Amino acid sequence: SDLPQVSISKRAGTISKAKAKRARKEHHKTVSAQAAASAGLRPAQDVMHRIRHDAHLRMSDYVVGYRDRHVGIMEKAVESWSLEGVEEEEFIPFHRVVYFRRISDDHVVWDREKRIDEIFWSGVSAKTEDSNGE
């Protein structure tokens, strides 16, 4: 078992029941944080398709933040993002997408590095939604 083994006897060198309980609680927090960090994040391509095709989301209200090979982080409107049939120099692969941001409130709704996904509620956002009861 991954749980810390503690003795609760009264002998010298052992810890109290309260300390043992705290140790188990801290271990549980660590394991929960690790599980959240390894939670699957929906890919950028799925987020792009949801924003483009979900009637509840206004495509014109979103931009894509992507990593340009020469300049760094750039932004492009979701509605002007080409999914296919573009020339080689204009094509931006999805593995370069860093985030999606809603323009109206300047809120990042999907972030690859922070593992935030408020479109599908995957990644660490899935844990946040579950714990908030939303």
PDB file of C-alpha atoms in Angstrom:
ATOM      1  CA  SER A   1       0.000   0.000   0.000  1.00  0.00           C
ATOM      2  CA  ASP A   2       1.127   3.596  -0.647  1.00  0.00           C
ATOM      3  CA  LEU A   3      -0.138   4.773   2.738  1.00  0.00           C
ATOM      4  CA  PRO A   4       2.573   5.578   5.276  1.00  0.00           C
ATOM      5  CA  GLN A   5       2.908   2.868   7.858  1.00  0.00           C
ATOM      6  CA  VAL A   6       2.763   4.275  11.368  1.00  0.00           C
ATOM      7  CA  SER A   7       2.666   2.617  14.723  1.00  0.00           C
ATOM      8  CA  ILE A   8       0.252   4.016  17.285  1.00  0.00           C
ATOM      9  CA  SER A   9       1.566   2.185  20.318  1.00  0.00           C
ATOM     10  CA  LYS A  10       2.700   4.023  23.448  1.00  0.00           C
ATOM     11  CA  ARG A  11       6.320   2.889  23.113  1.00  0.00           C
ATOM     12  CA  ALA A  12       9.129   5.394  22.734  1.00  0.00           C
ATOM     13  CA  GLY A  13       9.733   6.566  19.171  1.00  0.00           C
ATOM     14  CA  THR A  14       6.189   6.033  17.956  1.00  0.00           C
ATOM     15  CA  ILE A  15       3.710   8.753  17.035  1.00  0.00           C
ATOM     16  CA  SER A  16       0.274   9.526  18.367  1.00  0.00           C
ATOM     17  CA  LYS A  17      -3.009   8.626  16.662  1.00  0.00           C
ATOM     18  CA  ALA A  18      -3.516  12.295  15.798  1.00  0.00           C
ATOM     19  CA  LYS A  19      -0.118  12.512  14.075  1.00  0.00           C
ATOM     20  CA  ALA A  20      -0.809   9.270  12.232  1.00  0.00           C
ATOM     21  CA  LYS A  21      -4.151  10.643  11.050  1.00  0.00           C
ATOM     22  CA  ARG A  22      -2.497  13.887   9.864  1.00  0.00           C
ATOM     23  CA  ALA A  23       0.166  11.878   8.011  1.00  0.00           C
ATOM     24  CA  ARG A  24      -2.512   9.827   6.221  1.00  0.00           C
ATOM     25  CA  LYS A  25      -4.447  13.005   5.370  1.00  0.00           C
ATOM     26  CA  GLU A  26      -1.342  14.677   3.905  1.00  0.00           C
ATOM     27  CA  HIS A  27      -0.583  11.536   1.921  1.00  0.00           C
ATOM     28  CA  HIS A  28      -4.139  11.567   0.539  1.00  0.00           C
ATOM     29  CA  LYS A  29      -3.767  15.236  -0.514  1.00  0.00           C
ATOM     30  CA  THR A  30      -0.510  14.401  -2.322  1.00  0.00           C
ATOM     31  CA  VAL A  31      -2.031  11.434  -4.129  1.00  0.00           C
ATOM     32  CA  SER A  32      -5.098  13.520  -5.106  1.00  0.00           C
ATOM     33  CA  ALA A  33      -2.879  16.300  -6.472  1.00  0.00           C
ATOM     34  CA  GLN A  34      -0.854  13.774  -8.467  1.00  0.00           C
ATOM     35  CA  ALA A  35      -4.044  12.239  -9.874  1.00  0.00           C
ATOM     36  CA  ALA A  36      -5.347  15.660 -10.891  1.00  0.00           C
ATOM     37  CA  ALA A  37      -2.048  16.527 -12.544  1.00  0.00           C
ATOM     38  CA  SER A  38      -2.118  13.329 -14.580  1.00  0.00           C
ATOM     39  CA  ALA A  39      -5.797  13.697 -15.532  1.00  0.00           C
ATOM     40  CA  GLY A  40      -6.330  13.590 -19.272  1.00  0.00           C
ATOM     41  CA  LEU A  41      -6.679  16.954 -20.988  1.00  0.00           C
ATOM     42  CA  ARG A  42      -8.850  17.082 -24.113  1.00  0.00           C
ATOM     43  CA  PRO A  43      -6.718  17.983 -27.131  1.00  0.00           C
ATOM     44  CA  ALA A  44      -6.683  21.448 -28.672  1.00  0.00           C
ATOM     45  CA  GLN A  45      -8.316  20.117 -31.835  1.00  0.00           C
ATOM     46  CA  ASP A  46     -11.368  18.951 -29.834  1.00  0.00           C
ATOM     47  CA  VAL A  47     -11.629  22.365 -28.148  1.00  0.00           C
ATOM     48  CA  MET A  48     -11.392  24.107 -31.523  1.00  0.00           C
ATOM     49  CA  HIS A  49     -14.187  21.964 -32.941  1.00  0.00           C
ATOM     50  CA  ARG A  50     -16.406  22.561 -29.889  1.00  0.00           C
ATOM     51  CA  ILE A  51     -15.944  26.337 -30.079  1.00  0.00           C
ATOM     52  CA  ARG A  52     -16.654  26.309 -33.829  1.00  0.00           C
ATOM     53  CA  HIS A  53     -19.725  24.068 -33.720  1.00  0.00           C
ATOM     54  CA  ASP A  54     -21.402  24.502 -30.314  1.00  0.00           C
ATOM     55  CA  ALA A  55     -24.390  26.833 -30.690  1.00  0.00           C
ATOM     56  CA  HIS A  56     -23.920  28.013 -27.079  1.00  0.00           C
ATOM     57  CA  LEU A  57     -20.437  29.364 -27.792  1.00  0.00           C
ATOM     58  CA  ARG A  58     -19.833  32.401 -30.015  1.00  0.00           C
ATOM     59  CA  MET A  59     -16.864  31.544 -32.207  1.00  0.00           C
ATOM     60  CA  SER A  60     -16.092  35.248 -32.713  1.00  0.00           C
ATOM     61  CA  ASP A  61     -15.519  35.601 -28.941  1.00  0.00           C
ATOM     62  CA  TYR A  62     -12.449  33.292 -28.869  1.00  0.00           C
ATOM     63  CA  VAL A  63      -8.805  33.510 -29.854  1.00  0.00           C
ATOM     64  CA  VAL A  64      -6.158  30.812 -30.045  1.00  0.00           C
ATOM     65  CA  GLY A  65      -2.783  31.392 -28.433  1.00  0.00           C
ATOM     66  CA  TYR A  66      -0.104  29.419 -30.271  1.00  0.00           C
ATOM     67  CA  ARG A  67       3.671  29.170 -30.223  1.00  0.00           C
ATOM     68  CA  ASP A  68       5.244  30.606 -33.371  1.00  0.00           C
ATOM     69  CA  ARG A  69       8.624  29.085 -34.201  1.00  0.00           C
ATOM     70  CA  HIS A  70      10.277  32.465 -34.688  1.00  0.00           C
ATOM     71  CA  VAL A  71       8.307  35.025 -32.682  1.00  0.00           C
ATOM     72  CA  GLY A  72       6.973  33.233 -29.589  1.00  0.00           C
ATOM     73  CA  ILE A  73       3.343  33.278 -28.437  1.00  0.00           C
ATOM     74  CA  MET A  74       0.941  34.722 -31.015  1.00  0.00           C
ATOM     75  CA  GLU A  75      -2.863  34.962 -31.079  1.00  0.00           C
ATOM     76  CA  LYS A  76      -5.286  34.318 -33.889  1.00  0.00           C
ATOM     77  CA  ALA A  77      -9.092  34.484 -33.993  1.00  0.00           C
ATOM     78  CA  VAL A  78     -10.744  31.060 -33.911  1.00  0.00           C
ATOM     79  CA  GLU A  79     -12.877  31.994 -36.913  1.00  0.00           C
ATOM     80  CA  SER A  80      -9.772  32.751 -38.999  1.00  0.00           C
ATOM     81  CA  TRP A  81      -7.955  29.553 -37.963  1.00  0.00           C
ATOM     82  CA  SER A  82      -7.613  27.291 -40.997  1.00  0.00           C
ATOM     83  CA  LEU A  83      -8.105  23.606 -40.319  1.00  0.00           C
ATOM     84  CA  GLU A  84      -7.188  22.335 -43.770  1.00  0.00           C
ATOM     85  CA  GLY A  85      -6.263  23.347 -47.277  1.00  0.00           C
ATOM     86  CA  VAL A  86      -3.794  26.089 -46.375  1.00  0.00           C
ATOM     87  CA  GLU A  87      -0.353  26.696 -47.719  1.00  0.00           C
ATOM     88  CA  GLU A  88       2.596  25.231 -45.851  1.00  0.00           C
ATOM     89  CA  GLU A  89       3.772  28.559 -44.414  1.00  0.00           C
ATOM     90  CA  GLU A  90       0.290  29.443 -43.074  1.00  0.00           C
ATOM     91  CA  PHE A  91      -0.422  26.060 -41.510  1.00  0.00           C
ATOM     92  CA  ILE A  92      -0.210  25.975 -37.694  1.00  0.00           C
ATOM     93  CA  PRO A  93      -0.255  22.454 -36.212  1.00  0.00           C
ATOM     94  CA  PHE A  94      -2.402  21.841 -33.144  1.00  0.00           C
ATOM     95  CA  HIS A  95       0.588  20.762 -31.047  1.00  0.00           C
ATOM     96  CA  ARG A  96       1.653  24.436 -31.079  1.00  0.00           C
ATOM     97  CA  VAL A  97      -1.617  25.637 -29.515  1.00  0.00           C
ATOM     98  CA  VAL A  98      -0.939  26.874 -25.976  1.00  0.00           C
ATOM     99  CA  TYR A  99      -4.329  28.274 -24.924  1.00  0.00           C
ATOM    100  CA  PHE A 100      -7.819  29.410 -25.937  1.00  0.00           C
ATOM    101  CA  ARG A 101      -8.984  32.751 -24.544  1.00  0.00           C
ATOM    102  CA  ARG A 102     -12.479  34.251 -24.413  1.00  0.00           C
ATOM    103  CA  ILE A 103     -12.238  37.872 -25.583  1.00  0.00           C
ATOM    104  CA  SER A 104     -15.333  39.260 -23.822  1.00  0.00           C
ATOM    105  CA  ASP A 105     -13.931  38.732 -20.321  1.00  0.00           C
ATOM    106  CA  ASP A 106     -10.262  38.058 -21.166  1.00  0.00           C
ATOM    107  CA  HIS A 107     -10.540  34.602 -19.561  1.00  0.00           C
ATOM    108  CA  VAL A 108      -8.378  31.631 -20.597  1.00  0.00           C
ATOM    109  CA  VAL A 109     -10.747  28.681 -20.986  1.00  0.00           C
ATOM    110  CA  TRP A 110      -8.155  26.075 -22.061  1.00  0.00           C
ATOM    111  CA  ASP A 111      -4.461  26.042 -21.206  1.00  0.00           C
ATOM    112  CA  ARG A 112      -2.138  23.212 -22.181  1.00  0.00           C
ATOM    113  CA  GLU A 113       0.607  23.982 -19.630  1.00  0.00           C
ATOM    114  CA  LYS A 114      -1.699  24.595 -16.654  1.00  0.00           C
ATOM    115  CA  ARG A 115      -3.967  21.696 -17.785  1.00  0.00           C
ATOM    116  CA  ILE A 116      -7.088  23.886 -17.572  1.00  0.00           C
ATOM    117  CA  ASP A 117     -10.111  22.999 -19.680  1.00  0.00           C
ATOM    118  CA  GLU A 118     -13.353  24.867 -19.086  1.00  0.00           C
ATOM    119  CA  ILE A 119     -14.825  23.733 -22.403  1.00  0.00           C
ATOM    120  CA  PHE A 120     -14.979  19.966 -21.736  1.00  0.00           C
ATOM    121  CA  TRP A 121     -13.973  20.101 -18.026  1.00  0.00           C
ATOM    122  CA  SER A 122     -11.047  17.740 -18.480  1.00  0.00           C
ATOM    123  CA  GLY A 123      -7.554  17.925 -16.962  1.00  0.00           C
ATOM    124  CA  VAL A 124      -7.324  19.560 -13.537  1.00  0.00           C
ATOM    125  CA  SER A 125     -10.576  21.405 -14.287  1.00  0.00           C
ATOM    126  CA  ALA A 126     -12.439  18.092 -13.979  1.00  0.00           C
ATOM    127  CA  LYS A 127     -11.390  17.883 -10.320  1.00  0.00           C
ATOM    128  CA  THR A 128     -12.369  21.526  -9.755  1.00  0.00           C
ATOM    129  CA  GLU A 129     -15.815  20.980 -11.242  1.00  0.00           C
ATOM    130  CA  ASP A 130     -16.392  17.797  -9.204  1.00  0.00           C
ATOM    131  CA  SER A 131     -15.344  19.430  -5.938  1.00  0.00           C
ATOM    132  CA  ASN A 132     -17.514  22.505  -6.567  1.00  0.00           C
ATOM    133  CA  GLY A 133     -20.515  20.354  -7.373  1.00  0.00           C
ATOM    134  CA  GLU A 134     -21.126  22.074 -10.719  1.00  0.00           C
TER     135      GLU A 134
END
